[in-house]
Amino acid sequence: MNISTYTVKPKLPNVLKPLEEIAKNLWLSWNFDAVQLFIRLDYDVWIQSQQNPVRTLGMVSQERLAKAAMDDSYRAALDRVYSRFLKYKRGDTWYKGSRKDVVAYFSMEYGMDVSLPIYSGGLGILSGDHMKTSSDLGLPLVGVGLLYRQGYFVQKLNADGFQQESYPENDWYNMPVEKKVDKKGDAVKICVDLAGRNVTAQVWEVKVGRSSLYLLDTNIDENDADLRNITAALYGGDKETRIQQEILLGIGGVRALRALGVNPAVTHMNEGHSAFLVFERMREVMTERGFSFDEALESVWPTNIFTTHTPVPAGNERFDIGLMEKYFKNWTQILGVSWKDFLALGRINPNDDHETFCLTVLALKLAAYANGVARLHGAVSRTMWKGLWPQLPLDEVPIHHVTNGVHPRTWLSNDMKDLLDRYFGPRFEEAPSDLATWNKMDHISDEELWRTHERRRERLVVFVRGRIKRRIAHTGEGERRLQQAEDALSPYALTLCFSRRFATYKRGTLLLRDPERLLRLVKDNERPIQLIFAGKAHPHDMPGKELIREIIHFAEKYDVTSRIVFIENYDMTVAKYLTSGGDVWLNTPRRPLEASGTSGMKAAMNGVLNCSIMDGWWDEAYSPDVGWSIGCGEEYTDTELQDDIESKALYDLLERDIIPLFYQRGRDGLPREWIKKMKASMRQIGQSMSSHRMLMDYSHEFYLPALKNYKDMVRNNFAEVTSLAAYLVKIRQNWEHLKITRIESNARPIMQRGDSIMVTAFIDLGALTPEEIQVELYHGAASSGGFITHAGRSPMRPAGHDGSIFEYQVRIECTDTGMQGHTVRLMPKHDALIHPYRTGLIKWA
């Protein structure tokens, strides 16, 4: 069928023109006064558009637009919002440096607003908050992702409570995205080779305040039907679709930035999905500068950053060698490397021909900076990937941590935001990097904070009732059930919320383990509790779907459907109601399987108290004055025993601590001790788990050093790169000839604290020079297992030589008592090495 297409845009009166600019910038998503402009145009249309401002402008009648243009009050509100919008874009920011070269942030999904459904869960929400916070801080950062025609699925529950999925098509021309065009007005497009077939992708832009997110779309006429489906759905299709998506994201993403005239001086891989970008970056520098494979690798390594989110080996993306050969065998010619050496980049053991190709391994090997997403997750990741650095002590494995955070103004309810703005002052909005603003929590009266929270609980109850009615109408369960929905939940009862992805390790049904004990709490007329569940199971995760079904059946079996409810189709709208309207936020994962989690942070900033297993972010944020801990961080091998112990611990907390504290009211009806906990939680977690703290950490630890690395390489015309590549060839050729011939010290069997020890090591450097080797004394407490713990590292200095045998010395002081020990180790040393563990070469005495 031959169809001629064209785009129809809304016809706005001149005085309302700023609405179009506001609608197409996701600054709106964290500024409710901007949202209100669209609600005021026509509330019914706003709901029909699914809270999509661009779609709303297209649906509102011309008569209503004309009426708004004549409304002095509406125009004044529009002028105020637009003035704030322009002030924000032009205002001073935390980052003051150059924006010529950028950090390119790659992620498989972005959750920024309900009007742009290209996210599935936590990873996407984090990426969205990353982009918003980058805008607030003025960082030179752009986002790169894929534009999914169907996004993630819409969840519906049938009458039996079983999850069903549907995939509605997104209409990009009525969403806050714009196709990028060149100076001639033609769409910006790039090509990527996929197993001998060229796929073409056009580039779209999402404006996020001051920042830009670029999304690639293969659903265009130039592509065959199967290639058009590469960007059909998030996490859809089979392994082949997945590798195609990840090639497009990584390799195509770099090419898209080049086509837009953006220089990705630094790349940040948010999870391993985009790790193939390292090959494109190497190809570029080899083409431009004639570099060898080794030189190209060393030129991109100092400017690559990798964040891992996965706490179990099975969760990391791996591809069979046959699939890798199909899509990457030609890259051996492009990069000038053997197939075995190419595959070695994605293998823990390069000599194991049966090992699959792992994107996490690729990213860890080719990124100078790597991190987990919480303190505990950093430790878990170092243990998981120690095989890449087998000679290193665990605490030195070069995977650090930057704990996740959330964007406060996105996740604070509008009621709470208004309250905090009044007490915190303008800096809360205008200087979000000033985290000390949260210390003003104690200025807020107990009465105002509690009344604000009660309003949010009331709104949550109304919202949930509406969602239950919609589900009943969809399943056709009858008038009686609709009447029951009218009485679902109480706006006064203690409300516990559990909402997240329904995977078995998250244990969504832990609280249902002892029905008799739970029902006693739910049916208590004097001190009742009520539970609200929400979340999606992956379409192929049948055990996860069964958990949802179990909750529905439990409520029906025990006739507590008015006190235990499940809200279908968990999205950002549902999340905002739950994280602001509940009283307690439940989190029950199996430690240490929760990398970080962020929903509890959002709840805490709204005054909702956390009750959680000591896992993810809560492991470092918990203290008794901000919430409750289920257990003390124990880990189990017997999961049945674990569920039994931790469910009982949760019931005990509810019965002995949480419920009594909530219902302990003074003569004024206020739960003063509960409110005290709310304030402490908001103050502490508002500071420590803000995404502005997170981005400032990323900037100080990774972004600014990596940008400096890039500028230094360019300024020196990449001389250090070629020097480093040559040095690494030399060091690898001579490493096995390096010898620690003997170690001497004046240590006596018994030493006194304060005594000093002179240690001398004799090192046969062979063909190497002292400038090329780092010699360290490794010293600390000597364990019974023959290890040194709590180690100190003291550099040893050359003190003379006899031929190739060099004498190194260092003096240390005895500061700790008990059994102490020391040894000597050798590592590579070069000015261009960000850290000496790059090569994995280390030699111990």
Coordinates of N, CA and C in Angstrom, one line a residue, residues 274-460:
S274 N 25.8 -1.8 26.6 CA 26.4 -0.9 25.6 C 27.9 -1.2 25.4
A275 N 28.4 -2.3 26.0 CA 29.9 -2.4 26.0 C 30.5 -2.5 24.6
F276 N 29.7 -2.9 23.6 CA 30.3 -3.0 22.3 C 30.8 -1.7 21.8
L277 N 30.4 -0.6 22.4 CA 30.9 0.7 22.0 C 32.4 0.8 22.0
V278 N 33.1 0.0 22.9 CA 34.6 0.1 23.0 C 35.2 -0.2 21.6
F279 N 34.6 -1.2 20.9 CA 35.1 -1.5 19.6 C 35.0 -0.4 18.6
E280 N 33.9 0.3 18.6 CA 33.7 1.5 17.7 C 34.7 2.6 18.1
R281 N 34.9 2.8 19.3 CA 35.8 3.9 19.7 C 37.3 3.5 19.3
M282 N 37.6 2.2 19.4 CA 38.9 1.8 18.9 C 39.0 1.9 17.4
R283 N 38.0 1.5 16.7 CA 38.0 1.6 15.2 C 38.2 3.0 14.8
E284 N 37.6 4.0 15.5 CA 37.7 5.4 15.1 C 39.2 5.9 15.2
V285 N 39.8 5.6 16.4 CA 41.1 6.1 16.6 C 42.1 5.4 15.7
M286 N 41.9 4.1 15.4 CA 42.8 3.4 14.4 C 42.7 4.0 13.1
T287 N 41.5 4.4 12.7 CA 41.3 5.0 11.3 C 41.9 6.4 11.3
E288 N 41.6 7.2 12.3 CA 42.1 8.6 12.3 C 43.6 8.7 12.5
R289 N 44.2 7.8 13.3 CA 45.6 8.0 13.7 C 46.5 6.9 13.3
G290 N 45.9 5.9 12.7 CA 46.8 4.8 12.2 C 47.3 4.0 13.4
F291 N 46.6 4.0 14.5 CA 47.0 3.2 15.7 C 46.9 1.7 15.5
S292 N 47.8 1.0 16.2 CA 47.7 -0.5 16.3 C 46.5 -0.8 17.2
F293 N 46.2 -2.1 17.3 CA 45.2 -2.5 18.2 C 45.5 -2.2 19.7
D294 N 46.8 -2.4 20.1 CA 47.2 -2.1 21.4 C 47.1 -0.6 21.7
E295 N 47.6 0.2 20.8 CA 47.5 1.6 21.0 C 46.1 2.1 21.1
A296 N 45.2 1.6 20.2 CA 43.8 2.0 20.2 C 43.2 1.6 21.6
L297 N 43.5 0.4 22.1 CA 42.9 0.0 23.4 C 43.3 1.0 24.5
E298 N 44.6 1.3 24.5 CA 45.1 2.2 25.6 C 44.6 3.6 25.4
S299 N 44.2 4.0 24.2 CA 43.6 5.3 24.0 C 42.2 5.5 24.5
V300 N 41.4 4.4 24.5 CA 40.0 4.5 25.0 C 39.9 4.1 26.4
W301 N 40.8 3.2 26.9 CA 40.7 2.7 28.3 C 40.6 3.8 29.4
P302 N 41.4 4.9 29.3 CA 41.4 5.9 30.3 C 40.1 6.7 30.3
T303 N 39.3 6.6 29.3 CA 38.1 7.4 29.2 C 36.8 6.6 29.2
N304 N 36.9 5.3 29.6 CA 35.7 4.5 29.7 C 35.3 4.3 31.1
I305 N 34.1 4.4 31.4 CA 33.5 4.2 32.8 C 32.4 3.1 32.7
F306 N 32.4 2.2 33.7 CA 31.5 1.1 33.6 C 30.8 1.0 35.0
T307 N 29.5 0.9 35.0 CA 28.7 0.7 36.2 C 28.0 -0.6 36.1
T308 N 28.2 -1.6 37.0 CA 27.6 -2.8 37.0 C 26.4 -2.8 38.0
H309 N 25.3 -3.4 37.7 CA 24.1 -3.4 38.5 C 23.7 -4.8 39.0
T310 N 24.5 -5.8 38.6 CA 24.1 -7.2 38.7 C 24.9 -7.9 39.8
P311 N 24.2 -8.4 40.9 CA 24.9 -9.1 42.0 C 25.1 -10.6 41.9
V312 N 24.6 -11.2 40.8 CA 24.8 -12.6 40.6 C 25.4 -12.9 39.2
P313 N 26.3 -13.8 39.0 CA 26.9 -14.1 37.7 C 25.9 -14.4 36.6
A314 N 24.9 -15.1 36.9 CA 23.9 -15.5 35.9 C 23.2 -14.3 35.3
G315 N 23.2 -13.1 36.0 CA 22.5 -12.0 35.5 C 23.3 -11.1 34.5
N316 N 24.5 -11.5 34.2 CA 25.3 -10.7 33.3 C 25.2 -11.3 31.9
E317 N 25.1 -10.3 30.9 CA 24.8 -10.7 29.5 C 26.0 -11.5 28.9
R318 N 25.7 -12.7 28.4 CA 26.6 -13.5 27.8 C 26.1 -14.0 26.4
F319 N 27.0 -14.2 25.4 CA 26.6 -14.6 24.1 C 27.4 -15.8 23.7
D320 N 26.8 -16.8 23.1 CA 27.5 -18.0 22.6 C 28.5 -17.6 21.5
I321 N 29.6 -18.4 21.4 CA 30.6 -18.0 20.5 C 30.1 -18.0 19.0
G322 N 29.1 -18.9 18.7 CA 28.6 -19.0 17.4 C 27.9 -17.7 17.0
L323 N 27.2 -17.1 18.0 CA 26.5 -15.8 17.7 C 27.5 -14.7 17.6
M324 N 28.5 -14.7 18.5 CA 29.6 -13.7 18.4 C 30.3 -13.8 17.0
E325 N 30.6 -15.0 16.6 CA 31.2 -15.2 15.3 C 30.4 -14.6 14.2
K326 N 29.1 -14.8 14.2 CA 28.2 -14.3 13.2 C 28.3 -12.8 13.1
Y327 N 28.3 -12.1 14.2 CA 28.2 -10.7 14.2 C 29.6 -9.9 14.3
F328 N 30.6 -10.6 14.8 CA 31.9 -9.9 15.1 C 33.1 -10.5 14.4
K329 N 33.0 -11.6 13.7 CA 34.2 -12.2 13.1 C 34.9 -11.1 12.2
N330 N 34.1 -10.3 11.5 CA 34.7 -9.3 10.6 C 35.5 -8.2 11.4
W331 N 35.2 -8.1 12.6 CA 35.8 -7.0 13.4 C 37.3 -7.4 13.7
T332 N 37.6 -8.7 13.6 CA 39.1 -9.0 13.7 C 39.9 -8.3 12.7
Q333 N 39.3 -8.2 11.5 CA 40.1 -7.6 10.4 C 40.1 -6.0 10.6
I334 N 39.0 -5.5 11.1 CA 38.9 -4.1 11.3 C 39.9 -3.7 12.4
L335 N 40.0 -4.5 13.5 CA 40.9 -4.1 14.6 C 42.3 -4.7 14.5
G336 N 42.5 -5.6 13.5 CA 43.8 -6.2 13.3 C 44.2 -7.1 14.5
V337 N 43.3 -8.0 14.9 CA 43.6 -8.8 16.0 C 43.1 -10.2 15.7
S338 N 43.7 -11.2 16.3 CA 43.2 -12.6 16.0 C 41.9 -12.9 16.7
W339 N 41.1 -13.9 16.2 CA 39.8 -14.2 16.7 C 39.9 -14.6 18.2
K340 N 41.0 -15.3 18.5 CA 41.2 -15.8 19.9 C 41.4 -14.6 20.8
D341 N 42.2 -13.6 20.4 CA 42.5 -12.5 21.2 C 41.3 -11.6 21.3
F342 N 40.5 -11.5 20.3 CA 39.2 -10.8 20.3 C 38.3 -11.3 21.4
L343 N 38.1 -12.6 21.3 CA 37.2 -13.3 22.3 C 37.8 -13.2 23.7
A344 N 39.1 -13.1 23.9 CA 39.7 -13.0 25.2 C 39.2 -11.8 25.9
L345 N 38.8 -10.7 25.2 CA 38.4 -9.5 25.8 C 37.1 -9.7 26.6
G346 N 36.3 -10.7 26.2 CA 35.1 -11.0 27.0 C 35.1 -12.2 27.8
R347 N 36.3 -12.7 28.1 CA 36.4 -14.0 28.8 C 37.2 -13.8 30.1
I348 N 36.8 -14.4 31.2 CA 37.6 -14.4 32.4 C 38.9 -15.2 32.2
N349 N 38.7 -16.4 31.6 CA 39.9 -17.2 31.3 C 40.1 -17.2 29.7
P350 N 41.0 -16.4 29.3 CA 41.2 -16.2 27.8 C 41.6 -17.6 27.1
N351 N 42.1 -18.5 27.9 CA 42.5 -19.8 27.3 C 41.4 -20.9 27.2
D352 N 40.2 -20.5 27.8 CA 39.1 -21.5 27.8 C 38.2 -21.2 26.6
D353 N 38.4 -22.1 25.6 CA 37.7 -21.9 24.3 C 36.2 -22.2 24.5
H354 N 35.8 -22.8 25.6 CA 34.3 -23.1 25.8 C 33.6 -21.9 26.5
E355 N 34.4 -21.0 27.0 CA 33.7 -19.9 27.8 C 33.0 -19.0 26.8
T356 N 31.8 -18.5 27.2 CA 31.0 -17.6 26.4 C 31.6 -16.2 26.5
F357 N 31.1 -15.3 25.7 CA 31.5 -13.9 25.6 C 30.6 -13.1 26.6
C358 N 31.2 -12.5 27.6 CA 30.5 -11.7 28.6 C 30.7 -10.2 28.4
L359 N 29.6 -9.5 28.3 CA 29.7 -8.0 28.1 C 30.2 -7.4 29.4
T360 N 29.9 -7.9 30.6 CA 30.4 -7.3 31.8 C 31.9 -7.5 31.8
V361 N 32.5 -8.6 31.5 CA 33.9 -8.8 31.4 C 34.6 -7.9 30.4
L362 N 34.0 -7.7 29.3 CA 34.5 -6.8 28.3 C 34.6 -5.4 28.8
A363 N 33.5 -4.9 29.5 CA 33.5 -3.6 30.1 C 34.5 -3.4 31.2
L364 N 34.6 -4.4 32.0 CA 35.6 -4.3 33.1 C 37.0 -4.3 32.6
K365 N 37.3 -5.0 31.6 CA 38.6 -5.0 31.0 C 39.0 -3.8 30.3
L366 N 38.0 -3.1 29.7 CA 38.3 -2.0 28.8 C 37.9 -0.6 29.4
A367 N 37.6 -0.6 30.7 CA 37.2 0.6 31.4 C 38.2 0.9 32.5
A368 N 38.7 2.1 32.6 CA 39.6 2.4 33.7 C 38.9 2.6 35.0
Y369 N 37.6 2.9 34.9 CA 36.8 3.2 36.1 C 35.6 2.2 36.1
A370 N 35.4 1.5 37.2 CA 34.3 0.6 37.4 C 33.7 0.7 38.8
N371 N 32.4 0.6 38.8 CA 31.8 0.7 40.2 C 30.5 -0.2 40.3
G372 N 30.2 -0.6 41.5 CA 28.9 -1.1 41.8 C 28.0 0.0 42.3
V373 N 26.8 -0.3 42.7 CA 25.8 0.8 42.9 C 25.4 0.9 44.4
A374 N 26.1 0.3 45.3 CA 26.0 0.5 46.7 C 27.2 0.0 47.3
R375 N 27.4 0.3 48.6 CA 28.7 -0.1 49.3 C 28.7 -1.7 49.3
L376 N 27.6 -2.3 49.7 CA 27.6 -3.7 49.8 C 27.8 -4.4 48.4
H377 N 27.1 -3.8 47.4 CA 27.2 -4.3 46.0 C 28.6 -4.2 45.5
G378 N 29.3 -3.1 45.9 CA 30.7 -3.0 45.5 C 31.5 -4.2 46.0
A379 N 31.3 -4.5 47.2 CA 32.0 -5.7 47.8 C 31.6 -7.0 47.1
V380 N 30.3 -7.1 46.9 CA 29.8 -8.3 46.2 C 30.5 -8.4 44.8
S381 N 30.6 -7.3 44.1 CA 31.1 -7.3 42.7 C 32.6 -7.6 42.7
R382 N 33.3 -7.1 43.7 CA 34.8 -7.4 43.8 C 35.0 -8.9 44.0
T383 N 34.1 -9.5 44.8 CA 34.2 -11.0 45.0 C 33.8 -11.7 43.7
M384 N 32.8 -11.3 43.0 CA 32.3 -12.0 41.8 C 33.3 -11.9 40.7
W385 N 34.0 -10.8 40.6 CA 34.9 -10.6 39.4 C 36.4 -10.7 39.8
K386 N 36.7 -11.2 41.0 CA 38.1 -11.3 41.4 C 38.9 -12.2 40.4
G387 N 38.3 -13.1 39.7 CA 39.0 -13.9 38.7 C 39.7 -13.2 37.6
L388 N 39.3 -11.9 37.4 CA 39.9 -11.1 36.4 C 41.3 -10.6 36.9
W389 N 41.4 -10.5 38.2 CA 42.7 -10.1 38.9 C 43.1 -11.1 39.9
P390 N 43.4 -12.3 39.5 CA 43.6 -13.4 40.5 C 44.7 -13.2 41.5
Q391 N 45.7 -12.3 41.2 CA 46.8 -12.1 42.1 C 46.5 -11.0 43.1
L392 N 45.4 -10.3 42.9 CA 45.2 -9.1 43.8 C 44.4 -9.5 45.1
P393 N 44.7 -9.0 46.2 CA 43.9 -9.1 47.4 C 42.4 -8.6 47.0
L394 N 41.4 -9.1 47.7 CA 40.1 -8.8 47.3 C 39.8 -7.3 47.5
D395 N 40.3 -6.7 48.5 CA 39.9 -5.3 48.7 C 40.6 -4.4 47.7
E396 N 41.5 -4.9 46.9 CA 42.2 -4.0 45.9 C 41.6 -4.3 44.5
V397 N 40.7 -5.2 44.3 CA 40.1 -5.4 43.0 C 39.5 -4.1 42.6
P398 N 39.8 -3.6 41.4 CA 39.5 -2.2 41.0 C 38.0 -2.0 40.6
I399 N 37.1 -2.4 41.5 CA 35.7 -2.1 41.3 C 35.3 -1.3 42.6
H400 N 34.9 -0.1 42.4 CA 34.5 0.8 43.5 C 33.0 0.8 43.7
H401 N 32.5 1.8 44.4 CA 31.0 1.9 44.5 C 30.7 3.3 44.5
V402 N 29.6 3.6 43.8 CA 28.9 4.9 44.0 C 27.4 4.5 44.2
T403 N 27.0 4.8 45.4 CA 25.6 4.4 45.8 C 24.6 5.2 45.0
N404 N 23.6 4.5 44.5 CA 22.5 5.1 43.7 C 21.8 6.2 44.5
G405 N 21.1 7.1 43.8 CA 20.3 8.1 44.4 C 19.1 8.4 43.6
V406 N 18.2 9.2 44.1 CA 16.9 9.5 43.4 C 16.8 11.0 43.3
H407 N 16.1 11.5 42.2 CA 15.9 12.9 42.0 C 14.8 13.4 42.8
P408 N 15.1 14.2 43.9 CA 14.1 14.6 44.8 C 12.8 15.2 44.2
R409 N 13.0 16.2 43.4 CA 11.9 17.0 42.9 C 11.0 16.2 41.9
T410 N 11.5 15.1 41.4 CA 10.7 14.2 40.6 C 9.8 13.3 41.5
W411 N 10.4 12.9 42.7 CA 9.7 11.8 43.5 C 9.0 12.4 44.7
L412 N 9.3 13.6 45.1 CA 8.5 14.2 46.2 C 7.1 14.5 45.7
S413 N 6.1 14.2 46.5 CA 4.7 14.5 46.1 C 4.6 16.0 46.0
N414 N 3.6 16.5 45.3 CA 3.4 17.9 45.2 C 3.1 18.6 46.5
D415 N 2.3 17.9 47.3 CA 2.0 18.4 48.6 C 3.2 18.5 49.5
M416 N 4.1 17.5 49.5 CA 5.3 17.5 50.3 C 6.3 18.5 49.7
K417 N 6.4 18.6 48.4 CA 7.3 19.6 47.8 C 6.9 21.0 48.2
D418 N 5.6 21.3 48.2 CA 5.2 22.7 48.6 C 5.5 22.9 50.0
L419 N 5.4 22.0 50.9 CA 5.7 22.1 52.3 C 7.2 22.4 52.5
L420 N 8.0 21.6 51.8 CA 9.5 21.7 51.9 C 10.0 23.0 51.3
D421 N 9.4 23.4 50.2 CA 9.8 24.7 49.6 C 9.5 25.9 50.5
R422 N 8.4 25.8 51.3 CA 8.1 26.9 52.2 C 9.2 27.0 53.3
Y423 N 9.6 25.8 53.8 CA 10.5 25.8 55.0 C 12.0 25.8 54.6
F424 N 12.3 25.2 53.5 CA 13.7 25.1 53.0 C 14.2 26.3 52.3
G425 N 13.2 27.1 51.7 CA 13.6 28.3 51.0 C 14.0 28.0 49.5
P426 N 14.3 29.0 48.8 CA 14.5 28.9 47.3 C 15.7 28.0 46.9
R427 N 16.7 27.9 47.9 CA 17.9 27.1 47.5 C 17.5 25.6 47.3
F428 N 16.4 25.2 47.9 CA 16.1 23.8 47.7 C 15.8 23.5 46.2
E429 N 15.3 24.4 45.5 CA 15.1 24.3 44.1 C 16.2 24.8 43.3
E430 N 16.8 25.9 43.6 CA 17.8 26.6 42.8 C 19.2 26.1 43.0
A431 N 19.5 25.5 44.2 CA 20.8 24.9 44.4 C 20.7 23.5 45.0
P432 N 20.3 22.6 44.2 CA 20.0 21.2 44.7 C 21.3 20.5 45.1
S433 N 22.5 21.0 44.7 CA 23.7 20.4 45.2 C 24.0 20.7 46.6
D434 N 23.3 21.7 47.2 CA 23.5 22.1 48.6 C 22.6 21.1 49.5
L435 N 23.2 19.9 49.8 CA 22.5 18.9 50.4 C 22.2 19.3 51.9
A436 N 22.9 20.2 52.4 CA 22.6 20.6 53.8 C 21.3 21.2 54.0
T437 N 20.6 21.6 52.9 CA 19.2 22.2 53.0 C 18.3 21.2 53.8
W438 N 18.5 19.9 53.7 CA 17.7 18.9 54.3 C 17.8 19.0 55.8
N439 N 18.8 19.7 56.4 CA 18.9 19.9 57.8 C 17.8 20.7 58.4
K440 N 17.1 21.4 57.6 CA 16.0 22.3 58.0 C 14.7 21.5 58.3
M441 N 14.8 20.2 58.2 CA 13.6 19.4 58.5 C 13.0 19.7 59.9
D442 N 13.8 19.9 60.9 CA 13.3 20.2 62.2 C 12.6 21.5 62.3
H443 N 12.7 22.3 61.3 CA 11.9 23.6 61.3 C 10.5 23.4 61.1
I444 N 10.1 22.3 60.5 CA 8.7 22.0 60.1 C 8.0 21.5 61.3
S445 N 6.8 22.0 61.6 CA 6.0 21.6 62.7 C 5.5 20.2 62.5
D446 N 5.4 19.4 63.6 CA 4.8 18.1 63.5 C 3.4 18.1 62.9
E447 N 2.6 19.1 63.2 CA 1.3 19.2 62.7 C 1.2 19.3 61.2
E448 N 2.0 20.2 60.7 CA 2.0 20.4 59.2 C 2.5 19.1 58.5
L449 N 3.6 18.5 59.0 CA 4.2 17.4 58.3 C 3.1 16.2 58.3
W450 N 2.5 16.0 59.5 CA 1.5 14.9 59.6 C 0.3 15.1 58.7
R451 N -0.2 16.3 58.7 CA -1.4 16.6 57.9 C -1.1 16.5 56.4
T452 N 0.1 16.9 56.0 CA 0.5 16.7 54.6 C 0.6 15.2 54.3
H453 N 1.2 14.4 55.2 CA 1.3 13.0 55.0 C -0.1 12.3 54.9
E454 N -1.0 12.8 55.8 CA -2.4 12.2 55.8 C -3.1 12.5 54.5
R455 N -2.9 13.7 54.0 CA -3.5 14.0 52.7 C -3.0 13.1 51.6
R456 N -1.7 12.7 51.6 CA -1.1 11.8 50.6 C -1.7 10.4 50.8
R457 N -1.9 10.0 52.0 CA -2.6 8.7 52.2 C -4.0 8.7 51.7
E458 N -4.7 9.7 51.9 CA -6.1 9.8 51.4 C -6.1 9.8 49.9
R459 N -5.2 10.5 49.3 CA -5.1 10.5 47.8 C -4.7 9.1 47.3
L460 N -3.8 8.4 48.0 CA -3.5 7.1 47.6 C -4.7 6.1 47.6

